[in-house]
Amino acid sequence: MKHLLDFQDWDRTSLEGMLETTQIMAEVLDRPVKKVPALQGFTVCTAFFENSTRTRLSFELAARRMSADVLTFTASTSSTTKGESLKDTLETLEQMKIDLFVIRHSASGAAHLASRWTDARIINAGDGRRAHPTQALLDAYTLKQHFGKLEGLEIAIVGDVKHSRVARSNADLLVKLGAKVRLCGPATLLPKELEQPGVRVTTNLQEALEGANAVMALRLQLERMSTGYIPSLPEYQQTYQVNFKNLKHAAPDAIIMHPGPMNRDVELEGNLADSSRSVILKQVENGLPVRMAVLYHLLVGKK
Ligand code: CP
């Protein structure tokens, strides 16, 4: 595979291979010297046209842990503020012999377009509401690490599904790997067309949580909302907040997940996020070996 844009062209075997490489990378990160020469001579550019904490920093650290050279492009301080287009920006950067771009953009499909405009490899670090494949990979890895398997797990994803690239990528990936997904939120934030084999869509939180092995809360993406999708924040919290009270409907050992950033006590009760049921910080930790594995697979190949 040359690019990781979404999971459309990735079969179960390749995805499981990626999770196996992640395990190897996690072992590297447990060593006293957390650095290997695997990507020596390669140049990775992180090109973020939207803000990020976890994804960008973990990609940059992942590349450095494998000895690649890293170039950081930040849209807000670049010539895009003078009107330079995405295509011209990428073509300009490519002249600096970039081997791989990690791209985040607010436009759905931006990473696909980028893959046509440059010969470099492309990793989609989130495009609009369409896909965020490395977030889904780290979520799958975290679930597998916790439960020892993905086959047969029931995962509830609750919140602003409409604007969530994380929900879409998780629905694609987890089903490919044998889990089942329930998507839940208010009707205005829950596209019915996301229902597919292995993915159930419901506006009823209790139904979504019933017996679930993991509950992933999603942030209300107010920055992508032009009109009012919810009557009021208190009403939303009352009906869709994931908290200790409604977690009793889930499996007794159910875990809490969140891709971040979290609006504490809105979509998820803060105390629950901080409790022993939560694997939110584990998700962040796993972002690093997952991104090392993806960079390795795309630049070196599976050897
Ligand atoms: N989950 C996620 O993509 O977080 P950042 O926006 O901080 O990268």
PDB file of C-alpha atoms and ligand atoms in Angstrom:
ATOM      1  CA  MET A   1       0.000   0.000   0.000  1.00  0.00           C
ATOM      2  CA  LYS A   2       1.347   3.415  -0.950  1.00  0.00           C
ATOM      3  CA  HIS A   3      -1.054   5.548   1.089  1.00  0.00           C
ATOM      4  CA  LEU A   4      -3.292   5.333   4.151  1.00  0.00           C
ATOM      5  CA  LEU A   5      -6.272   7.490   3.210  1.00  0.00           C
ATOM      6  CA  ASP A   6      -9.056   5.336   4.689  1.00  0.00           C
ATOM      7  CA  PHE A   7      -9.682   1.586   4.975  1.00  0.00           C
ATOM      8  CA  GLN A   8     -11.361   1.050   1.614  1.00  0.00           C
ATOM      9  CA  ASP A   9      -8.399  -0.746   0.008  1.00  0.00           C
ATOM     10  CA  TRP A  10      -7.138  -2.452   3.156  1.00  0.00           C
ATOM     11  CA  ASP A  11      -8.107  -6.064   3.821  1.00  0.00           C
ATOM     12  CA  ARG A  12      -8.308  -7.759   7.196  1.00  0.00           C
ATOM     13  CA  THR A  13      -4.916  -9.484   6.829  1.00  0.00           C
ATOM     14  CA  SER A  14      -3.076  -6.207   6.118  1.00  0.00           C
ATOM     15  CA  LEU A  15      -4.836  -4.484   8.998  1.00  0.00           C
ATOM     16  CA  GLU A  16      -4.019  -7.297  11.400  1.00  0.00           C
ATOM     17  CA  GLY A  17      -0.418  -7.093  10.136  1.00  0.00           C
ATOM     18  CA  MET A  18      -0.394  -3.402  11.038  1.00  0.00           C
ATOM     19  CA  LEU A  19      -1.545  -4.215  14.582  1.00  0.00           C
ATOM     20  CA  GLU A  20       1.179  -6.876  14.862  1.00  0.00           C
ATOM     21  CA  THR A  21       3.824  -4.328  13.784  1.00  0.00           C
ATOM     22  CA  THR A  22       2.369  -1.933  16.358  1.00  0.00           C
ATOM     23  CA  GLN A  23       3.116  -4.512  19.051  1.00  0.00           C
ATOM     24  CA  ILE A  24       6.753  -4.679  17.873  1.00  0.00           C
ATOM     25  CA  MET A  25       6.987  -0.873  17.903  1.00  0.00           C
ATOM     26  CA  ALA A  26       5.532  -0.784  21.433  1.00  0.00           C
ATOM     27  CA  GLU A  27       8.345  -3.139  22.496  1.00  0.00           C
ATOM     28  CA  VAL A  28      10.902  -0.753  20.950  1.00  0.00           C
ATOM     29  CA  LEU A  29       9.390   2.086  22.999  1.00  0.00           C
ATOM     30  CA  ASP A  30       9.836   0.055  26.196  1.00  0.00           C
ATOM     31  CA  ARG A  31      13.610  -0.181  25.653  1.00  0.00           C
ATOM     32  CA  PRO A  32      16.003   2.165  27.501  1.00  0.00           C
ATOM     33  CA  VAL A  33      17.000   3.631  24.096  1.00  0.00           C
ATOM     34  CA  LYS A  34      13.692   4.207  22.286  1.00  0.00           C
ATOM     35  CA  LYS A  35      15.149   4.777  18.840  1.00  0.00           C
ATOM     36  CA  VAL A  36      15.795   2.585  15.783  1.00  0.00           C
ATOM     37  CA  PRO A  37      17.380   3.449  12.410  1.00  0.00           C
ATOM     38  CA  ALA A  38      14.488   2.008  10.336  1.00  0.00           C
ATOM     39  CA  LEU A  39      13.620   5.282   8.549  1.00  0.00           C
ATOM     40  CA  GLN A  40      17.107   6.790   8.302  1.00  0.00           C
ATOM     41  CA  GLY A  41      17.327   8.822   5.075  1.00  0.00           C
ATOM     42  CA  PHE A  42      13.555   9.329   4.761  1.00  0.00           C
ATOM     43  CA  THR A  43      11.910  12.737   5.199  1.00  0.00           C
ATOM     44  CA  VAL A  44       8.426  13.030   6.679  1.00  0.00           C
ATOM     45  CA  CYS A  45       6.431  16.273   6.531  1.00  0.00           C
ATOM     46  CA  THR A  46       3.468  16.878   8.821  1.00  0.00           C
ATOM     47  CA  ALA A  47       1.164  19.272   6.958  1.00  0.00           C
ATOM     48  CA  PHE A  48      -1.671  20.280   9.280  1.00  0.00           C
ATOM     49  CA  PHE A  49      -4.304  22.710   8.043  1.00  0.00           C
ATOM     50  CA  GLU A  50      -6.368  22.084  11.203  1.00  0.00           C
ATOM     51  CA  ASN A  51      -5.256  22.139  14.814  1.00  0.00           C
ATOM     52  CA  SER A  52      -4.077  19.015  16.608  1.00  0.00           C
ATOM     53  CA  THR A  53      -2.299  17.949  19.755  1.00  0.00           C
ATOM     54  CA  ARG A  54      -2.214  14.147  19.781  1.00  0.00           C
ATOM     55  CA  THR A  55      -2.024  13.233  16.117  1.00  0.00           C
ATOM     56  CA  ARG A  56       0.595  15.712  15.034  1.00  0.00           C
ATOM     57  CA  LEU A  57       2.944  15.306  17.978  1.00  0.00           C
ATOM     58  CA  SER A  58       2.747  11.524  17.962  1.00  0.00           C
ATOM     59  CA  PHE A  59       3.426  11.379  14.207  1.00  0.00           C
ATOM     60  CA  GLU A  60       6.449  13.648  14.604  1.00  0.00           C
ATOM     61  CA  LEU A  61       7.779  11.654  17.540  1.00  0.00           C
ATOM     62  CA  ALA A  62       7.048   8.368  15.730  1.00  0.00           C
ATOM     63  CA  ALA A  63       9.104   9.506  12.717  1.00  0.00           C
ATOM     64  CA  ARG A  64      11.951  10.703  14.958  1.00  0.00           C
ATOM     65  CA  ARG A  65      11.940   7.460  16.990  1.00  0.00           C
ATOM     66  CA  MET A  66      12.675   5.718  13.673  1.00  0.00           C
ATOM     67  CA  SER A  67      15.402   8.231  12.695  1.00  0.00           C
ATOM     68  CA  ALA A  68      13.530  10.000   9.862  1.00  0.00           C
ATOM     69  CA  ASP A  69      14.018  13.718   9.212  1.00  0.00           C
ATOM     70  CA  VAL A  70      10.861  15.642  10.129  1.00  0.00           C
ATOM     71  CA  LEU A  71       9.568  18.839   8.567  1.00  0.00           C
ATOM     72  CA  THR A  72       6.697  20.638  10.293  1.00  0.00           C
ATOM     73  CA  PHE A  73       4.346  22.689   8.122  1.00  0.00           C
ATOM     74  CA  THR A  74       1.824  24.813  10.007  1.00  0.00           C
ATOM     75  CA  ALA A  75      -0.883  26.379   7.860  1.00  0.00           C
ATOM     76  CA  SER A  76      -1.463  29.360  10.145  1.00  0.00           C
ATOM     77  CA  THR A  77       2.153  30.569   9.767  1.00  0.00           C
ATOM     78  CA  SER A  78       2.564  29.570   6.117  1.00  0.00           C
ATOM     79  CA  SER A  79       1.991  31.217   2.738  1.00  0.00           C
ATOM     80  CA  THR A  80      -1.499  29.660   2.595  1.00  0.00           C
ATOM     81  CA  THR A  81      -2.499  32.760   4.601  1.00  0.00           C
ATOM     82  CA  LYS A  82      -1.485  34.750   1.473  1.00  0.00           C
ATOM     83  CA  GLY A  83      -3.770  32.620  -0.725  1.00  0.00           C
ATOM     84  CA  GLU A  84      -1.501  29.733  -1.777  1.00  0.00           C
ATOM     85  CA  SER A  85      -3.582  26.645  -2.576  1.00  0.00           C
ATOM     86  CA  LEU A  86      -3.221  23.152  -1.087  1.00  0.00           C
ATOM     87  CA  LYS A  87      -1.987  21.819  -4.458  1.00  0.00           C
ATOM     88  CA  ASP A  88       0.641  24.558  -4.869  1.00  0.00           C
ATOM     89  CA  THR A  89       1.703  24.121  -1.245  1.00  0.00           C
ATOM     90  CA  LEU A  90       2.235  20.369  -1.633  1.00  0.00           C
ATOM     91  CA  GLU A  91       4.034  20.752  -4.960  1.00  0.00           C
ATOM     92  CA  THR A  92       6.312  23.349  -3.381  1.00  0.00           C
ATOM     93  CA  LEU A  93       7.090  21.153  -0.382  1.00  0.00           C
ATOM     94  CA  GLU A  94       7.668  18.130  -2.620  1.00  0.00           C
ATOM     95  CA  GLN A  95      10.644  19.930  -4.185  1.00  0.00           C
ATOM     96  CA  MET A  96      12.306  19.541  -0.776  1.00  0.00           C
ATOM     97  CA  LYS A  97      12.376  15.746  -1.423  1.00  0.00           C
ATOM     98  CA  ILE A  98       9.626  14.796   1.000  1.00  0.00           C
ATOM     99  CA  ASP A  99       8.981  11.032   1.046  1.00  0.00           C
ATOM    100  CA  LEU A 100       5.737  11.110   3.010  1.00  0.00           C
ATOM    101  CA  PHE A 101       3.163  13.738   3.924  1.00  0.00           C
ATOM    102  CA  VAL A 102       0.951  13.405   6.990  1.00  0.00           C
ATOM    103  CA  ILE A 103      -2.005  15.624   6.113  1.00  0.00           C
ATOM    104  CA  ARG A 104      -4.857  17.005   8.200  1.00  0.00           C
ATOM    105  CA  HIS A 105      -7.407  19.225   6.498  1.00  0.00           C
ATOM    106  CA  SER A 106     -10.942  20.449   7.178  1.00  0.00           C
ATOM    107  CA  ALA A 107     -12.086  19.417   3.683  1.00  0.00           C
ATOM    108  CA  SER A 108     -13.340  15.847   3.299  1.00  0.00           C
ATOM    109  CA  GLY A 109     -11.319  14.277   0.476  1.00  0.00           C
ATOM    110  CA  ALA A 110      -8.257  16.541   0.850  1.00  0.00           C
ATOM    111  CA  ALA A 111      -5.919  13.595   1.490  1.00  0.00           C
ATOM    112  CA  HIS A 112      -7.220  11.777  -1.619  1.00  0.00           C
ATOM    113  CA  LEU A 113      -6.586  14.866  -3.731  1.00  0.00           C
ATOM    114  CA  ALA A 114      -3.113  15.190  -2.252  1.00  0.00           C
ATOM    115  CA  SER A 115      -2.322  11.599  -3.263  1.00  0.00           C
ATOM    116  CA  ARG A 116      -3.009  12.595  -6.893  1.00  0.00           C
ATOM    117  CA  TRP A 117      -0.946  15.766  -6.754  1.00  0.00           C
ATOM    118  CA  THR A 118       2.298  14.350  -5.375  1.00  0.00           C
ATOM    119  CA  ASP A 119       4.428  11.236  -5.809  1.00  0.00           C
ATOM    120  CA  ALA A 120       5.074  11.140  -2.064  1.00  0.00           C
ATOM    121  CA  ARG A 121       3.199   8.766   0.191  1.00  0.00           C
ATOM    122  CA  ILE A 122       0.196  10.225   2.009  1.00  0.00           C
ATOM    123  CA  ILE A 123      -1.210   9.466   5.446  1.00  0.00           C
ATOM    124  CA  ASN A 124      -4.594  10.971   6.173  1.00  0.00           C
ATOM    125  CA  ALA A 125      -4.421  12.471   9.670  1.00  0.00           C
ATOM    126  CA  GLY A 126      -8.085  13.506   9.468  1.00  0.00           C
ATOM    127  CA  ASP A 127     -10.009  15.030   6.550  1.00  0.00           C
ATOM    128  CA  GLY A 128     -13.202  16.870   7.437  1.00  0.00           C
ATOM    129  CA  ARG A 129     -15.811  14.421   8.640  1.00  0.00           C
ATOM    130  CA  ARG A 130     -14.620  11.606   6.315  1.00  0.00           C
ATOM    131  CA  ALA A 131     -11.787   9.566   7.854  1.00  0.00           C
ATOM    132  CA  HIS A 132      -9.117   9.453  10.553  1.00  0.00           C
ATOM    133  CA  PRO A 133      -7.581   6.024   9.997  1.00  0.00           C
ATOM    134  CA  THR A 134      -4.701   6.163  12.497  1.00  0.00           C
ATOM    135  CA  GLN A 135      -7.116   7.137  15.294  1.00  0.00           C
ATOM    136  CA  ALA A 136      -9.204   4.055  14.472  1.00  0.00           C
ATOM    137  CA  LEU A 137      -6.082   1.878  14.369  1.00  0.00           C
ATOM    138  CA  LEU A 138      -5.001   3.047  17.815  1.00  0.00           C
ATOM    139  CA  ASP A 139      -8.539   2.499  19.110  1.00  0.00           C
ATOM    140  CA  ALA A 140      -8.560  -1.047  17.687  1.00  0.00           C
ATOM    141  CA  TYR A 141      -5.110  -1.718  19.157  1.00  0.00           C
ATOM    142  CA  THR A 142      -6.250  -0.432  22.571  1.00  0.00           C
ATOM    143  CA  LEU A 143      -9.339  -2.670  22.483  1.00  0.00           C
ATOM    144  CA  LYS A 144      -7.270  -5.701  21.442  1.00  0.00           C
ATOM    145  CA  GLN A 145      -4.717  -4.971  24.154  1.00  0.00           C
ATOM    146  CA  HIS A 146      -7.472  -4.783  26.784  1.00  0.00           C
ATOM    147  CA  PHE A 147      -9.719  -7.675  25.733  1.00  0.00           C
ATOM    148  CA  GLY A 148      -7.132  -9.870  23.949  1.00  0.00           C
ATOM    149  CA  LYS A 149      -9.337  -9.942  20.819  1.00  0.00           C
ATOM    150  CA  LEU A 150     -11.636  -7.831  18.651  1.00  0.00           C
ATOM    151  CA  GLU A 151     -13.833 -10.603  17.273  1.00  0.00           C
ATOM    152  CA  GLY A 152     -17.317 -10.419  18.767  1.00  0.00           C
ATOM    153  CA  LEU A 153     -16.796  -7.195  20.761  1.00  0.00           C
ATOM    154  CA  GLU A 154     -19.705  -4.734  20.865  1.00  0.00           C
ATOM    155  CA  ILE A 155     -18.562  -1.109  20.700  1.00  0.00           C
ATOM    156  CA  ALA A 156     -20.947   1.801  21.351  1.00  0.00           C
ATOM    157  CA  ILE A 157     -19.917   5.164  19.853  1.00  0.00           C
ATOM    158  CA  VAL A 158     -22.002   7.993  21.291  1.00  0.00           C
ATOM    159  CA  GLY A 159     -22.287  11.689  20.430  1.00  0.00           C
ATOM    160  CA  ASP A 160     -21.841  13.886  17.376  1.00  0.00           C
ATOM    161  CA  VAL A 161     -21.550  11.069  14.843  1.00  0.00           C
ATOM    162  CA  LYS A 162     -22.499  13.332  11.935  1.00  0.00           C
ATOM    163  CA  HIS A 163     -19.305  15.398  12.074  1.00  0.00           C
ATOM    164  CA  SER A 164     -17.043  12.595  13.298  1.00  0.00           C
ATOM    165  CA  ARG A 165     -14.338  11.136  11.061  1.00  0.00           C
ATOM    166  CA  VAL A 166     -13.366   9.006  14.078  1.00  0.00           C
ATOM    167  CA  ALA A 167     -16.808   7.354  14.158  1.00  0.00           C
ATOM    168  CA  ARG A 168     -16.689   6.616  10.414  1.00  0.00           C
ATOM    169  CA  SER A 169     -13.152   5.182  10.486  1.00  0.00           C
ATOM    170  CA  ASN A 170     -13.905   3.120  13.583  1.00  0.00           C
ATOM    171  CA  ALA A 171     -17.096   1.744  12.040  1.00  0.00           C
ATOM    172  CA  ASP A 172     -15.119   0.693   8.937  1.00  0.00           C
ATOM    173  CA  LEU A 173     -12.116  -0.751  10.776  1.00  0.00           C
ATOM    174  CA  LEU A 174     -13.731  -2.473  13.757  1.00  0.00           C
ATOM    175  CA  VAL A 175     -16.253  -4.275  11.562  1.00  0.00           C
ATOM    176  CA  LYS A 176     -13.460  -5.436   9.215  1.00  0.00           C
ATOM    177  CA  LEU A 177     -11.679  -6.838  12.272  1.00  0.00           C
ATOM    178  CA  GLY A 178     -14.736  -8.746  13.520  1.00  0.00           C
ATOM    179  CA  ALA A 179     -16.288  -6.369  16.089  1.00  0.00           C
ATOM    180  CA  LYS A 180     -19.769  -4.837  15.983  1.00  0.00           C
ATOM    181  CA  VAL A 181     -20.487  -1.125  16.281  1.00  0.00           C
ATOM    182  CA  ARG A 182     -23.502   0.801  17.563  1.00  0.00           C
ATOM    183  CA  LEU A 183     -23.646   4.477  16.620  1.00  0.00           C
ATOM    184  CA  CYS A 184     -25.787   6.668  18.875  1.00  0.00           C
ATOM    185  CA  GLY A 185     -26.718  10.340  19.128  1.00  0.00           C
ATOM    186  CA  PRO A 186     -29.575  12.749  18.555  1.00  0.00           C
ATOM    187  CA  ALA A 187     -31.296  12.242  15.165  1.00  0.00           C
ATOM    188  CA  THR A 188     -29.847  15.528  13.881  1.00  0.00           C
ATOM    189  CA  LEU A 189     -26.316  14.257  14.507  1.00  0.00           C
ATOM    190  CA  LEU A 190     -26.794  10.652  13.404  1.00  0.00           C
ATOM    191  CA  PRO A 191     -26.758   9.958   9.635  1.00  0.00           C
ATOM    192  CA  LYS A 192     -28.932   6.884   8.987  1.00  0.00           C
ATOM    193  CA  GLU A 193     -26.848   5.978   5.928  1.00  0.00           C
ATOM    194  CA  LEU A 194     -24.005   4.874   8.226  1.00  0.00           C
ATOM    195  CA  GLU A 195     -26.031   1.723   9.004  1.00  0.00           C
ATOM    196  CA  GLN A 196     -24.371  -1.254   7.268  1.00  0.00           C
ATOM    197  CA  PRO A 197     -23.661  -4.899   8.119  1.00  0.00           C
ATOM    198  CA  GLY A 198     -22.042  -4.860  11.570  1.00  0.00           C
ATOM    199  CA  VAL A 199     -23.073  -1.233  12.274  1.00  0.00           C
ATOM    200  CA  ARG A 200     -26.346  -0.392  14.048  1.00  0.00           C
ATOM    201  CA  VAL A 201     -27.651   3.166  14.334  1.00  0.00           C
ATOM    202  CA  THR A 202     -29.898   4.224  17.234  1.00  0.00           C
ATOM    203  CA  THR A 203     -30.999   7.437  18.922  1.00  0.00           C
ATOM    204  CA  ASN A 204     -31.669   5.521  22.170  1.00  0.00           C
ATOM    205  CA  LEU A 205     -28.659   5.668  24.505  1.00  0.00           C
ATOM    206  CA  GLN A 206     -29.801   2.781  26.722  1.00  0.00           C
ATOM    207  CA  GLU A 207     -30.232   0.562  23.665  1.00  0.00           C
ATOM    208  CA  ALA A 208     -26.760   1.541  22.407  1.00  0.00           C
ATOM    209  CA  LEU A 209     -25.119   0.789  25.750  1.00  0.00           C
ATOM    210  CA  GLU A 210     -26.934  -2.494  26.486  1.00  0.00           C
ATOM    211  CA  GLY A 211     -24.189  -5.090  27.072  1.00  0.00           C
ATOM    212  CA  ALA A 212     -21.551  -3.031  25.235  1.00  0.00           C
ATOM    213  CA  ASN A 213     -17.910  -3.978  25.905  1.00  0.00           C
ATOM    214  CA  ALA A 214     -16.631  -0.465  25.245  1.00  0.00           C
ATOM    215  CA  VAL A 215     -18.260   2.952  25.113  1.00  0.00           C
ATOM    216  CA  MET A 216     -16.592   5.698  23.108  1.00  0.00           C
ATOM    217  CA  ALA A 217     -17.853   9.229  23.727  1.00  0.00           C
ATOM    218  CA  LEU A 218     -17.529  11.841  20.979  1.00  0.00           C
ATOM    219  CA  ARG A 219     -17.192  15.606  21.317  1.00  0.00           C
ATOM    220  CA  LEU A 220     -19.815  17.949  19.881  1.00  0.00           C
ATOM    221  CA  GLN A 221     -17.848  19.474  16.988  1.00  0.00           C
ATOM    222  CA  LEU A 222     -19.268  22.965  17.334  1.00  0.00           C
ATOM    223  CA  GLU A 223     -16.619  24.272  14.902  1.00  0.00           C
ATOM    224  CA  ARG A 224     -18.284  22.233  12.114  1.00  0.00           C
ATOM    225  CA  MET A 225     -21.860  23.253  12.986  1.00  0.00           C
ATOM    226  CA  SER A 226     -23.426  26.208  11.182  1.00  0.00           C
ATOM    227  CA  THR A 227     -26.940  25.688  12.554  1.00  0.00           C
ATOM    228  CA  GLY A 228     -28.347  24.448  15.860  1.00  0.00           C
ATOM    229  CA  TYR A 229     -28.290  20.633  15.896  1.00  0.00           C
ATOM    230  CA  ILE A 230     -29.234  20.335  19.573  1.00  0.00           C
ATOM    231  CA  PRO A 231     -31.938  22.241  21.496  1.00  0.00           C
ATOM    232  CA  SER A 232     -29.550  23.152  24.327  1.00  0.00           C
ATOM    233  CA  LEU A 233     -26.383  21.847  25.968  1.00  0.00           C
ATOM    234  CA  PRO A 234     -28.142  20.829  29.255  1.00  0.00           C
ATOM    235  CA  GLU A 235     -30.715  18.822  27.274  1.00  0.00           C
ATOM    236  CA  TYR A 236     -27.958  17.131  25.289  1.00  0.00           C
ATOM    237  CA  GLN A 237     -26.060  16.287  28.477  1.00  0.00           C
ATOM    238  CA  GLN A 238     -29.180  14.890  30.091  1.00  0.00           C
ATOM    239  CA  THR A 239     -29.961  12.577  27.167  1.00  0.00           C
ATOM    240  CA  TYR A 240     -26.596  11.626  25.687  1.00  0.00           C
ATOM    241  CA  GLN A 241     -23.861  12.198  28.261  1.00  0.00           C
ATOM    242  CA  VAL A 242     -21.956   8.985  29.022  1.00  0.00           C
ATOM    243  CA  ASN A 243     -21.782   8.797  32.826  1.00  0.00           C
ATOM    244  CA  PHE A 244     -21.626   6.346  35.754  1.00  0.00           C
ATOM    245  CA  LYS A 245     -25.436   6.268  35.879  1.00  0.00           C
ATOM    246  CA  ASN A 246     -26.047   5.024  32.359  1.00  0.00           C
ATOM    247  CA  LEU A 247     -22.872   2.907  32.183  1.00  0.00           C
ATOM    248  CA  LYS A 248     -24.761   0.324  34.287  1.00  0.00           C
ATOM    249  CA  HIS A 249     -26.479  -0.754  31.030  1.00  0.00           C
ATOM    250  CA  ALA A 250     -23.131  -1.747  29.495  1.00  0.00           C
ATOM    251  CA  ALA A 251     -21.217  -4.970  30.217  1.00  0.00           C
ATOM    252  CA  PRO A 252     -19.935  -5.078  33.835  1.00  0.00           C
ATOM    253  CA  ASP A 253     -16.314  -4.791  32.621  1.00  0.00           C
ATOM    254  CA  ALA A 254     -17.022  -2.216  29.900  1.00  0.00           C
ATOM    255  CA  ILE A 255     -14.293   0.329  29.251  1.00  0.00           C
ATOM    256  CA  ILE A 256     -14.597   4.036  28.427  1.00  0.00           C
ATOM    257  CA  MET A 257     -12.862   5.529  25.416  1.00  0.00           C
ATOM    258  CA  HIS A 258     -12.585   8.998  23.902  1.00  0.00           C
ATOM    259  CA  PRO A 259     -10.485  10.054  20.904  1.00  0.00           C
ATOM    260  CA  GLY A 260      -9.882  13.498  22.430  1.00  0.00           C
ATOM    261  CA  PRO A 261     -10.014  16.369  22.756  1.00  0.00           C
ATOM    262  CA  MET A 262     -12.706  15.991  25.412  1.00  0.00           C
ATOM    263  CA  ASN A 263     -15.194  18.583  26.608  1.00  0.00           C
ATOM    264  CA  ARG A 264     -15.197  17.367  30.184  1.00  0.00           C
ATOM    265  CA  ASP A 265     -18.676  16.863  31.708  1.00  0.00           C
ATOM    266  CA  VAL A 266     -20.412  17.509  28.387  1.00  0.00           C
ATOM    267  CA  GLU A 267     -20.261  14.267  26.340  1.00  0.00           C
ATOM    268  CA  LEU A 268     -18.531  12.352  29.164  1.00  0.00           C
ATOM    269  CA  GLU A 269     -18.693  12.678  32.953  1.00  0.00           C
ATOM    270  CA  GLY A 270     -15.291  13.957  34.061  1.00  0.00           C
ATOM    271  CA  ASN A 271     -15.014  11.554  37.001  1.00  0.00           C
ATOM    272  CA  LEU A 272     -15.724   8.612  34.705  1.00  0.00           C
ATOM    273  CA  ALA A 273     -13.004   9.795  32.293  1.00  0.00           C
ATOM    274  CA  ASP A 274     -10.585   9.806  35.239  1.00  0.00           C
ATOM    275  CA  SER A 275     -11.729   6.457  36.657  1.00  0.00           C
ATOM    276  CA  SER A 276     -10.213   2.981  36.341  1.00  0.00           C
ATOM    277  CA  ARG A 277     -12.870   2.188  33.683  1.00  0.00           C
ATOM    278  CA  SER A 278     -11.242   4.703  31.337  1.00  0.00           C
ATOM    279  CA  VAL A 279      -8.529   3.814  28.788  1.00  0.00           C
ATOM    280  CA  ILE A 280      -8.375   7.330  27.344  1.00  0.00           C
ATOM    281  CA  LEU A 281      -4.734   7.930  28.250  1.00  0.00           C
ATOM    282  CA  LYS A 282      -3.857   4.419  27.039  1.00  0.00           C
ATOM    283  CA  GLN A 283      -5.336   5.430  23.655  1.00  0.00           C
ATOM    284  CA  VAL A 284      -2.957   8.410  23.578  1.00  0.00           C
ATOM    285  CA  GLU A 285      -0.004   6.185  24.549  1.00  0.00           C
ATOM    286  CA  ASN A 286      -0.870   3.687  21.811  1.00  0.00           C
ATOM    287  CA  GLY A 287      -0.965   6.451  19.200  1.00  0.00           C
ATOM    288  CA  LEU A 288       2.832   6.461  19.077  1.00  0.00           C
ATOM    289  CA  PRO A 289       3.522   2.777  18.232  1.00  0.00           C
ATOM    290  CA  VAL A 290       0.545   2.719  15.840  1.00  0.00           C
ATOM    291  CA  ARG A 291       1.935   5.689  13.908  1.00  0.00           C
ATOM    292  CA  MET A 292       5.440   4.163  13.910  1.00  0.00           C
ATOM    293  CA  ALA A 293       3.908   1.005  12.398  1.00  0.00           C
ATOM    294  CA  VAL A 294       2.022   2.939   9.719  1.00  0.00           C
ATOM    295  CA  LEU A 295       5.087   4.996   8.744  1.00  0.00           C
ATOM    296  CA  TYR A 296       7.168   1.819   8.613  1.00  0.00           C
ATOM    297  CA  HIS A 297       4.650  -0.079   6.460  1.00  0.00           C
ATOM    298  CA  LEU A 298       4.288   2.745   3.939  1.00  0.00           C
ATOM    299  CA  LEU A 299       7.965   3.698   3.668  1.00  0.00           C
ATOM    300  CA  VAL A 300       9.777   0.404   4.125  1.00  0.00           C
ATOM    301  CA  GLY A 301       7.118  -2.226   3.483  1.00  0.00           C
ATOM    302  CA  LYS A 302       6.257  -5.208   5.633  1.00  0.00           C
ATOM    303  CA  LYS A 303       9.516  -7.099   6.046  1.00  0.00           C
TER     304      LYS A 303
HETATM  305  N1   CP B   1      -7.912  12.494  18.329  1.00  0.00           N
HETATM  306  C1   CP B   1      -7.306  13.515  17.678  1.00  0.00           C
HETATM  307  O1   CP B   1      -7.234  13.531  16.445  1.00  0.00           O
HETATM  308  O2   CP B   1      -6.777  14.467  18.490  1.00  0.00           O
HETATM  309  P1   CP B   1      -5.995  15.763  18.011  1.00  0.00           P
HETATM  310  O3   CP B   1      -6.999  16.637  17.293  1.00  0.00           O
HETATM  311  O4   CP B   1      -5.461  16.388  19.257  1.00  0.00           O
HETATM  312  O5   CP B   1      -4.912  15.320  17.064  1.00  0.00           O
END
